[in-house]
Coordinates of C-alpha atoms and ligand atoms in Angstrom, one line a residue:
M1 CA 97.5 -92.8 -133.2
I2 CA 93.7 -93.4 -133.8
K3 CA 92.4 -90.8 -131.5
H4 CA 88.7 -92.4 -131.9
I5 CA 87.8 -95.5 -133.9
P6 CA 84.8 -94.7 -135.6
V7 CA 81.6 -96.6 -134.7
L8 CA 79.8 -98.7 -137.1
L9 CA 81.4 -96.6 -140.0
N10 CA 81.3 -99.4 -142.5
D11 CA 77.2 -99.7 -142.0
V12 CA 76.6 -96.2 -141.9
M13 CA 78.6 -96.0 -145.5
L14 CA 76.4 -98.8 -146.8
M15 CA 73.0 -97.1 -145.3
L16 CA 73.9 -94.0 -147.3
G17 CA 74.6 -95.9 -150.4
D18 CA 76.0 -94.0 -153.5
I19 CA 76.9 -90.6 -152.2
R20 CA 79.1 -89.2 -154.9
N21 CA 78.4 -85.5 -155.5
R22 CA 76.0 -85.4 -152.6
T23 CA 76.2 -83.1 -149.8
I24 CA 76.0 -84.7 -146.3
V25 CA 75.9 -82.6 -142.9
D26 CA 78.2 -84.4 -140.4
C27 CA 76.4 -83.2 -137.4
T28 CA 79.4 -84.8 -134.9
F29 CA 82.8 -84.3 -136.4
G30 CA 84.4 -85.8 -133.3
A31 CA 88.1 -86.8 -134.9
G32 CA 86.8 -86.6 -138.2
G33 CA 86.2 -90.3 -139.0
Y34 CA 83.1 -90.5 -140.5
T35 CA 83.8 -87.2 -142.4
R36 CA 87.2 -88.7 -144.1
A37 CA 85.0 -91.5 -145.0
L38 CA 82.4 -89.4 -146.7
L39 CA 85.0 -87.4 -148.4
N40 CA 86.9 -90.4 -149.6
A41 CA 83.7 -91.9 -151.4
G42 CA 83.1 -88.7 -153.2
A43 CA 80.8 -86.5 -150.9
K44 CA 81.1 -82.9 -149.8
V45 CA 80.7 -82.6 -146.2
I46 CA 79.5 -79.8 -143.8
A47 CA 80.7 -80.8 -140.3
F48 CA 79.5 -79.2 -136.8
D49 CA 81.3 -80.0 -133.4
R50 CA 80.7 -78.1 -130.5
D51 CA 84.1 -78.9 -129.2
V52 CA 86.8 -76.2 -130.2
N53 CA 89.5 -78.9 -129.8
V54 CA 88.5 -80.6 -132.6
E55 CA 89.6 -77.6 -134.7
Q56 CA 93.1 -79.1 -135.4
D57 CA 91.9 -82.0 -137.0
A58 CA 89.2 -79.9 -138.9
E59 CA 91.7 -77.7 -140.2
Q60 CA 93.9 -80.4 -141.4
I61 CA 91.0 -82.0 -143.2
K62 CA 90.4 -78.5 -145.0
Q63 CA 93.8 -78.2 -146.3
E64 CA 93.5 -81.7 -147.7
Y65 CA 90.0 -81.4 -149.3
G66 CA 89.7 -77.6 -149.5
D67 CA 86.1 -76.5 -150.6
K68 CA 84.7 -79.9 -150.1
F69 CA 84.4 -79.7 -146.6
T70 CA 83.4 -76.8 -144.2
F71 CA 83.6 -76.8 -140.2
I72 CA 81.3 -75.2 -138.3
N73 CA 82.3 -75.0 -134.6
S74 CA 78.7 -75.0 -132.7
A75 CA 76.1 -77.1 -131.5
F76 CA 74.3 -79.4 -134.1
S77 CA 71.1 -77.5 -133.2
E78 CA 72.3 -74.8 -135.2
I79 CA 71.6 -77.0 -138.5
N80 CA 68.3 -74.9 -138.5
K81 CA 70.6 -71.9 -140.3
L82 CA 70.9 -74.0 -143.1
K83 CA 68.8 -74.1 -146.0
S84 CA 67.1 -77.1 -147.5
D85 CA 69.3 -76.8 -150.6
D86 CA 72.6 -76.6 -148.6
F87 CA 72.4 -80.5 -148.0
D88 CA 71.5 -84.0 -149.1
D89 CA 71.9 -86.2 -146.0
V90 CA 72.6 -86.1 -142.3
I91 CA 74.1 -88.0 -139.8
F92 CA 74.3 -88.3 -136.0
D93 CA 77.2 -90.2 -134.2
L94 CA 75.7 -89.3 -130.7
G95 CA 77.8 -88.5 -127.4
I96 CA 81.1 -88.1 -126.6
S97 CA 84.5 -89.0 -128.4
S98 CA 87.6 -90.7 -126.8
M99 CA 89.2 -87.8 -127.0
Q100 CA 87.2 -86.1 -124.7
I101 CA 86.4 -89.1 -122.0
D102 CA 90.3 -90.0 -122.1
N103 CA 91.3 -86.4 -121.2
P104 CA 91.6 -86.0 -117.7
E105 CA 91.3 -82.4 -117.6
R106 CA 87.8 -82.8 -119.2
G107 CA 86.1 -83.9 -116.1
F108 CA 84.1 -86.6 -118.0
S109 CA 85.5 -89.7 -116.1
F110 CA 85.8 -90.9 -112.8
R111 CA 88.8 -92.9 -113.4
F112 CA 90.7 -89.5 -113.4
D113 CA 90.7 -86.6 -110.6
A114 CA 90.0 -83.4 -112.0
P115 CA 87.4 -80.5 -111.9
L116 CA 84.0 -81.6 -113.0
D117 CA 83.3 -80.0 -115.7
M118 CA 81.9 -82.1 -118.3
R119 CA 81.2 -79.4 -120.7
M120 CA 81.6 -80.3 -124.5
D121 CA 81.8 -76.5 -125.4
K122 CA 83.5 -74.1 -122.8
R123 CA 81.3 -71.6 -124.2
L124 CA 78.5 -73.1 -122.2
N125 CA 77.6 -71.1 -118.7
I126 CA 77.4 -73.8 -116.2
N127 CA 79.5 -76.8 -115.9
A128 CA 78.8 -79.9 -113.5
A129 CA 80.1 -78.8 -110.1
E130 CA 78.3 -75.3 -110.9
L131 CA 74.8 -77.2 -111.9
I132 CA 75.0 -79.7 -108.8
Q133 CA 75.1 -76.0 -107.0
T134 CA 72.3 -74.4 -108.7
I135 CA 69.4 -76.9 -109.4
S136 CA 67.5 -78.1 -106.9
V137 CA 67.8 -81.3 -104.9
E138 CA 64.3 -82.3 -106.4
K139 CA 65.8 -81.4 -109.9
L140 CA 69.0 -83.2 -109.8
A141 CA 67.2 -86.3 -108.4
D142 CA 64.9 -86.2 -112.0
V143 CA 68.1 -85.8 -113.8
L144 CA 69.7 -89.1 -112.2
Y145 CA 66.5 -91.1 -112.6
E146 CA 65.9 -90.0 -116.2
Y147 CA 69.4 -89.9 -117.5
G148 CA 70.9 -92.4 -115.4
D149 CA 68.2 -94.5 -114.4
I150 CA 69.2 -94.4 -110.9
K151 CA 66.6 -96.0 -108.8
K152 CA 67.3 -94.5 -105.4
S153 CA 67.7 -91.2 -106.8
K154 CA 66.3 -88.8 -103.9
L155 CA 68.6 -90.3 -101.6
L156 CA 71.7 -89.6 -103.7
A157 CA 70.5 -86.4 -104.9
G158 CA 70.7 -85.6 -100.9
I159 CA 73.8 -86.9 -100.4
I160 CA 75.6 -84.9 -103.5
K161 CA 73.4 -81.9 -102.7
K162 CA 74.8 -81.9 -99.0
S163 CA 78.6 -82.3 -99.8
L164 CA 78.8 -80.1 -103.4
P165 CA 81.2 -82.1 -105.0
T166 CA 83.4 -79.9 -107.2
T167 CA 85.8 -82.6 -108.6
T168 CA 85.2 -86.2 -110.3
F169 CA 86.8 -88.2 -107.4
Q170 CA 84.8 -86.0 -104.6
L171 CA 81.6 -87.3 -106.8
R172 CA 82.8 -90.7 -107.3
D173 CA 83.3 -91.4 -103.5
L174 CA 79.8 -90.0 -102.6
I175 CA 78.2 -92.7 -105.0
K176 CA 78.1 -96.3 -102.5
N177 CA 76.7 -98.4 -105.0
P178 CA 79.6 -99.2 -107.8
H179 CA 77.0 -99.9 -110.4
D180 CA 75.9 -96.5 -110.0
I181 CA 79.1 -94.3 -110.7
A182 CA 78.9 -94.4 -114.7
P183 CA 75.2 -93.9 -114.9
V184 CA 75.8 -90.8 -112.6
F185 CA 78.4 -89.3 -114.5
Q186 CA 76.4 -90.2 -117.7
A187 CA 73.3 -88.4 -116.2
L188 CA 75.1 -85.3 -115.6
R189 CA 77.0 -85.0 -118.6
I190 CA 73.5 -85.2 -120.4
A191 CA 72.4 -82.6 -118.2
V192 CA 75.0 -80.2 -118.6
N193 CA 75.3 -80.5 -122.4
D194 CA 71.6 -80.4 -122.7
E195 CA 72.1 -83.6 -125.0
M196 CA 68.5 -84.6 -125.3
G197 CA 67.3 -80.9 -125.8
Q198 CA 70.1 -81.1 -128.6
I199 CA 68.8 -84.0 -130.4
E200 CA 65.4 -83.3 -130.6
S201 CA 65.7 -79.5 -131.7
A202 CA 68.3 -80.7 -134.3
L203 CA 65.6 -83.5 -135.4
N204 CA 63.0 -81.1 -135.7
S205 CA 64.9 -79.0 -138.2
V206 CA 66.0 -82.0 -140.3
H207 CA 62.4 -83.0 -140.6
S208 CA 61.7 -80.2 -142.3
L209 CA 65.0 -79.0 -144.2
L210 CA 65.6 -82.6 -145.3
R211 CA 64.9 -83.1 -149.4
P212 CA 63.1 -85.9 -151.1
G213 CA 65.5 -88.6 -151.6
G214 CA 67.6 -87.6 -148.5
R215 CA 68.2 -89.9 -145.2
C216 CA 69.0 -89.0 -142.1
L217 CA 70.9 -91.4 -140.0
C218 CA 71.8 -91.8 -135.9
V219 CA 74.0 -93.8 -134.0
T220 CA 72.9 -93.6 -130.4
F221 CA 75.0 -95.2 -127.4
H222 CA 72.2 -95.3 -124.5
S223 CA 68.5 -96.2 -124.1
I224 CA 67.4 -92.6 -123.4
E225 CA 68.7 -91.1 -126.7
D226 CA 68.1 -94.2 -128.7
R227 CA 64.4 -93.7 -127.4
I228 CA 64.1 -90.1 -128.6
V229 CA 65.6 -91.1 -132.0
K230 CA 63.3 -94.4 -132.5
N231 CA 60.3 -92.9 -131.4
T232 CA 61.0 -89.5 -133.7
F233 CA 61.7 -91.7 -136.6
R234 CA 58.6 -93.7 -136.2
Q235 CA 56.5 -90.9 -136.0
W236 CA 58.2 -89.4 -139.2
A237 CA 57.1 -92.8 -141.1
S238 CA 54.2 -93.0 -139.3
V239 CA 55.0 -96.3 -137.8
S240 CA 52.8 -96.7 -134.4
G241 CA 55.1 -99.4 -133.1
D242 CA 51.6 -100.4 -131.4
P243 CA 50.1 -103.3 -133.5
R244 CA 46.6 -102.2 -132.2
L245 CA 47.1 -98.8 -133.8
P246 CA 46.8 -98.6 -138.0
N247 CA 49.9 -97.0 -139.4
I248 CA 49.0 -94.2 -141.7
V249 CA 48.8 -94.8 -145.3
N250 CA 51.7 -93.5 -147.6
P251 CA 54.0 -91.5 -145.0
E252 CA 56.3 -89.1 -146.2
Y253 CA 59.5 -91.1 -144.8
R254 CA 60.3 -94.6 -144.6
M255 CA 62.4 -96.1 -141.5
L256 CA 65.5 -98.0 -142.6
K257 CA 67.0 -101.0 -141.0
V258 CA 68.3 -101.0 -137.5
I259 CA 71.9 -102.0 -137.3
T260 CA 74.0 -102.9 -134.3
P261 CA 77.7 -103.7 -134.1
S262 CA 78.7 -107.1 -135.2
D263 CA 80.9 -109.7 -133.0
S264 CA 84.2 -108.8 -134.8
E265 CA 83.3 -104.9 -134.3
L266 CA 82.6 -105.5 -130.7
E267 CA 85.9 -107.2 -130.3
K268 CA 87.7 -104.3 -132.0
N269 CA 86.4 -102.0 -130.0
P270 CA 84.6 -102.5 -127.0
R271 CA 83.3 -98.9 -126.9
S272 CA 81.0 -99.8 -129.5
R273 CA 78.8 -102.2 -127.3
S274 CA 75.7 -100.3 -126.8
A275 CA 75.2 -98.7 -130.4
H276 CA 72.3 -98.5 -132.7
L277 CA 72.4 -97.0 -136.3
R278 CA 68.8 -96.2 -137.1
G279 CA 67.9 -94.1 -140.5
V280 CA 65.1 -93.0 -142.2
E281 CA 64.7 -91.6 -145.9
K282 CA 62.2 -88.8 -147.2
K283 CA 60.6 -90.6 -150.2
L284 CA 61.1 -89.0 -153.4
Ligands
SAM301 C1 81.2 -89.8 -130.9 S1 82.0 -88.3 -131.0 C2 82.0 -88.6 -133.0 C3 83.0 -89.0 -133.4 C4 83.3 -89.2 -134.8 N1 82.1 -89.8 -135.7 C5 84.4 -90.0 -135.7 O1 84.5 -90.7 -136.4 O2 85.7 -89.3 -135.4 C6 81.0 -87.1 -130.9 C7 81.2 -85.8 -131.3 O3 80.2 -85.1 -131.1 C8 80.0 -83.8 -130.7 N2 78.7 -83.4 -130.2 C9 78.0 -84.1 -129.0 N3 77.2 -83.4 -129.3 C10 77.0 -82.3 -130.1 C11 76.1 -81.2 -130.6 N4 74.9 -81.1 -129.6 N5 76.4 -80.5 -131.1 C12 77.9 -80.5 -131.8 N6 78.6 -81.3 -131.5 C13 78.5 -82.3 -130.6 C14 81.2 -84.2 -129.3 O4 81.9 -82.9 -129.3 C15 82.0 -85.2 -130.1 O5 83.0 -84.7 -130.6

């Protein structure tokens, strides 16, 4: 059974080009869909995932590919511990996997009743229920507004702080507008896992570590992370995005074409629907 259908995999492979004898850092191992494709195309892979549950799949790949594959069970912000010489290219397939969202016990989904956990990594100190208990109502409103685009975020934050839900269904039942349920769950998940801080920190390290000719690719799933990646890559490639501002001549990076899923991928895998693939290359 396929646990997680890799999104935009063909496009990722095309964007990376000939990767024989290159070493790729797969920052988001998940079910190993990207990692396997990279290994099969002749690359070596160093993979990160902060979720300990993926270790069995990583172990299986290790047995098949030996020292062509290294797995690191930590947050991808730890890419700063690698050296420039350790790798050629980097890929991120952001967000959570189907294994995480479809596992009732993890508390990511409002479809199942479960403790309100939402940690990708159980070593994180605070789960979603504890986050709600410990942050101020103002901060909770900011989280809902910034990461979930909830319009009446102050009102909803007040309702949530009053009830202090500890299960997914308790939280779901506090949200009166059904359109707000998924965004509220997304917002809390992003805050619990500091997802935006992770991306910013890892991209910062990639910027200083990537060698000339190296590529950095990101698959994003919602507008907040996509904006961070887009603006970061534009900055690296000195593309202002504003026609009134001049672009710097001869920047260090060049942007690659943005790709979204084809109709046939959308049909086969509806979870790919909001995906964007963005890439940059450090010039030789
Ligand atoms: C969308 S899935 C990746 C799927 C993978 N590309 C595949 O083909 O199977 C995202 C994975 O990244 C992991 N992840 C998300 N944020 C992370 C972070 N900051 N550090 C390490 N792993 C992270 C999640 O635990 C999850 O397993």
